[in-house]
Amino acid sequence: MKGGGGSPTSLFLFLSLLLLFHFPPFTSSKKYTPPDNYLIDCGSTRPTKLDDGRTFKSDHDASGYLSTEEDIEVSVDSIPIPNALPLYLSARIFQQESRYTFFISQPGRHWVRLYFHPLPHPSINLTSAVFTLQTDKFVLLHDFSMRSNSEIVFKEYLINTTERFSIVFKPKKDSHAFVNAIEVVSAPDSLISDSATAVSPPDTITGLSNFALEVSYRLNVGGPTITPRNDTLSRTWLPDVPYNIFPEGAETASVEPGVINYPGGGATPFIAPNSVYATAETIKHAQVMQPNFNLTWKMSVDPSFSYLIRMHFCDIISTSLNDLVFNVYINGLMGVSYLDLSTLTNELATAYYKDFVVNASTIRNGSIIVQVGPASNLESGQRNAILNGLEVMKISNEAGSLNGLFDVGGSYKGGYLSNKLKILAGVALAAGLTAMLFLGVVFIRRLKKPHGYEKRHSFSSWLLPLHGSHNSFLSSKSSSRKSSLFGSRKSKTTGYPGCFSNQGLGRFFTFHELQNATQNFDEKAVIGVGGFGKVYLAELEGGTKVAIKRGNPSSEQGLNEFQTEIQLLSKLRHRHLVSLIGFCDEQSEMILVYEYMANGPLRDHLYGSTLPTLSWKKRLEICIGAARGLHYLHTGATHGIIHRDVKTTNILLDENWVAKVADFGLSKAAPMEQAHVSTAVKGSFGYLDPEYFRRQQLTDKSDVYSFGVVLFEVLCARPVINPKLPREQVCLAEWAMNCYRKGTLDKIIDPNIAESISSESLKKYIEAAEKCLAEFGVDRPGMGDVLWNLEYALQLQEAATQIDPPDKTCLIALDEPNGKNLKEDLEAAAVNDNSQVEVASTVFSPLGTVQGR
Ligand SMILES: *[C@@H]1O[C@H](CO)[C@@H](O)[C@H](O)[C@H]1NC(C)=O
Ligand SMILES: *[C@@H]1O[C@H](CO)[C@@H](O)[C@H](O)[C@H]1NC(C)=O
Ligand SMILES: *[C@@H]1O[C@H](CO)[C@@H](O)[C@H](O)[C@H]1NC(C)=O
Ligand SMILES: *[C@@H]1O[C@H](CO)[C@@H](O)[C@H](O)[C@H]1NC(C)=O
Ligand SMILES: *[C@@H]1O[C@H](CO)[C@@H](O)[C@H](O)[C@H]1NC(C)=O
Ligand SMILES: *[C@@H]1O[C@H](CO)[C@@H](O)[C@H](O)[C@H]1NC(C)=O
């Protein structure tokens, strides 16, 4: 959200309006006077008066709140952003950890509003500043930075404070922190109640007051922007238009704000000003054919958090009571069925609101979807639905954070049960438990090597909630420090504070330990190099081999990817995903420790090496494994995760040839909160979904596309891009589709295996691959379908080669480097397969061959 500018209007007029149209029981309290009201224009030499009447203290007047060693003020005369508040014209820069402390006369929820704009400074580049911002109990921003000097960022939080409330700026090593303005202002106690309705499963949950909230969206549905001037709590309400996914089906309704009633209990002018209730979106019947058409709003959110959703309703369209009955859905789930505002308020044009909590696990595609639609099977009444206002607030997670999984002490708190609300509502874990126990067994088995890993990292520890089963993070967090099943968090032997800071993530490795394991990161141990850094093969004490990915600490992108990877991997466990064993973040190192995949990347077994050729069956099994891994990412336990970089070098093979998907550095659970920041296209050339490239819109179908390219790469055993070829053949995806259309695909199949493939199996396989490469995402199948087709292709292959002893067909030894000769099981296949594929073994693409060294 951006800080609102706005047109000048007089408070006097507003007040007189309020007097003209009174709201029954609340006439006296319509104006809120906050007991605590700290407004600071950081870096400013003078107090700053905004046109909403509020005055921000000058930096000097506010210096008493600040404790810091050295800091710098900057200010400019103007900034190139239209309608920006004057608050952005100055800033204070912190070169080391600095703290504002406020005395709070009335503890309870307070607004914390922060204004950021990286002003130019002769020697300090604020666009490269990276810092963490936290209160005593909550992390508000973790490793925050701003992308460009034409950006302004406004952050708004609601935090339950104690008598002393601090805001701490922590610059990252060798960096700076800054802020342009700060507000710490009381909010009425009645604003956020302690309970809300959980959508899935339907339930009432309590304990909300223990969480910090961050405002993600606040929309005046069907109406214009409402600036702090028109809201006694100084909130900004933005129009809903950008989020309404089918505005053609919506019609705005509005009445004079003065006619809005506030009921005796429930909504008050503090909950939302009458100008919010006085406008709404309703269904435009002329445009809508479907009888049960829904109005739908879609908002991007960070899907690793849970959200409080507040919906504001007010029937400003009916002419009689009980005429408007509709359903409310959140993320496709029923929020309220047969909502009849008349019954709830006994009057028309009366404000009503309802709070819902959505569980991170119901967030798909990184969006919160709110819908209202007429209730079906109604005998009478109008077929309509209404929404007047909508607020989405992020709820702090189990790390006490609103940004990432690091707590105020800097420890990483990721874990399987990342969403404390699951515990709050007493999630029925039965099914999950069984599945996890099963996985746990698999995992423990894998770990059962003599000295390999610490026992306490057994998977079973994942089954336990991070902080016991209390109702609040806060109380339970402190108690878990005192006594924890996993022993003290401080390792006495090494004295290293982070040692077992996070059970969910597996083991913490010291830098020293990893130095030993790699002979001080010897170049000889390097088994791969990626955008993130180098990958080393290492041997831990006890002889366990692991792969170590060491990030380049200076790379900001690396840092983000490191965090993404830790966050994602800590939640993901699957036979077909490469497991994270642990990590090291000592001395600003970013090192991830993975299980070692003895047989390396799939690509090495397809071309460009002297490794033996993989049989068709083995290739199918590998593709099936990888497809399972991706399918799990897209639909599995956590929520829709898009890999973004599916390619044959990211499909690794373990010593038993089990395929596992690796490298989540680029993964994206969803576009993040700021919808205006478009996702920069990432991925690998040759695999990139053209639709994603064109529209920069990321969906799981982009992975499906890349996987289709992988399927052709596996079939043809040639690089996805080979510039040395004639132009039409350079790009495999294009060339393969071309051949498919011309019916000549069989000519480009890897000649080493062409004759061993049963024609039915091939047909099914090509069908799957071809569909994946559909031009438009919507036409591509989901990974589940692809998987099904591949499994079917494997069955067909097996049926065609039944005589082969199953295990001998895995590998075909390559006798000659050019791989022209046929192998035993290949011959067997040819004998058994009567419906031959029309492939001459002499057809030999110069590219697709195995190059001898
Ligand atoms: C805001 O208040 C002013 C009076 O102070 C009024 O003229 C204006 O219409 C109000 N805006 C909205 C959106 O209600
Ligand atoms: C400031 O840092 C950003 C990001 O590191 C960089 O893109 C920009 O060019 C730098 N600006 C100046 C003036 O050095
Ligand atoms: C703030 O927290 C205290 C202690 O946890 C609690 O008693 C109080 O009700 C909370 N206030 C609000 C407004 O949530
Ligand atoms: C309205 O939304 C609900 C929930 O997503 C859905 O079940 C229903 O089919 C939708 N109605 C129409 C006509 O699309
Ligand atoms: C996610 O997005 C894709 C493509 O836009 C769509 O087909 C799919 O139904 C969406 N999933 C959910 C759960 O909304
Ligand atoms: C979260 O959603 C999942 C899947 O819909 C459900 O099983 C679980 O019970 C939900 N938990 C809460 C607290 O709503």
XYZ file of C-alpha atoms and ligand atoms in Angstrom, residues 107-110 137 159-162 187-194 208-211 472 474, ligand 3:
37
model
C -1.373 -0.650 26.552
C -3.354 -2.438 23.877
C -3.455 -2.428 20.099
C -1.519 0.397 18.500
C 8.256 -9.160 20.326
C 0.407 -4.423 17.525
C -0.701 -5.059 21.089
C 1.845 -3.122 23.140
C 2.962 -3.068 26.737
C -6.260 2.109 18.256
C -9.586 1.559 20.023
C -9.716 -1.743 21.928
C -12.912 -2.606 20.133
C -11.225 -2.502 16.746
C -9.950 -6.070 16.623
C -11.684 -8.610 18.772
C -10.051 -11.707 20.117
C -6.116 -13.199 18.068
C -4.958 -10.539 20.500
C -1.674 -12.359 20.868
C -0.764 -11.835 17.253
C -0.528 -18.133 22.128
C 4.013 -15.434 22.994
C -3.198 -7.183 24.691
O -2.508 -8.223 25.349
C -2.894 -8.400 26.687
C -1.996 -9.442 27.303
O -1.757 -10.479 26.429
C -4.364 -8.802 26.724
O -4.778 -8.965 28.051
C -5.184 -7.720 26.075
O -6.527 -8.104 26.011
C -4.689 -7.445 24.681
N -5.389 -6.290 24.152
C -5.934 -6.291 22.944
C -6.654 -5.051 22.564
O -5.866 -7.225 22.192
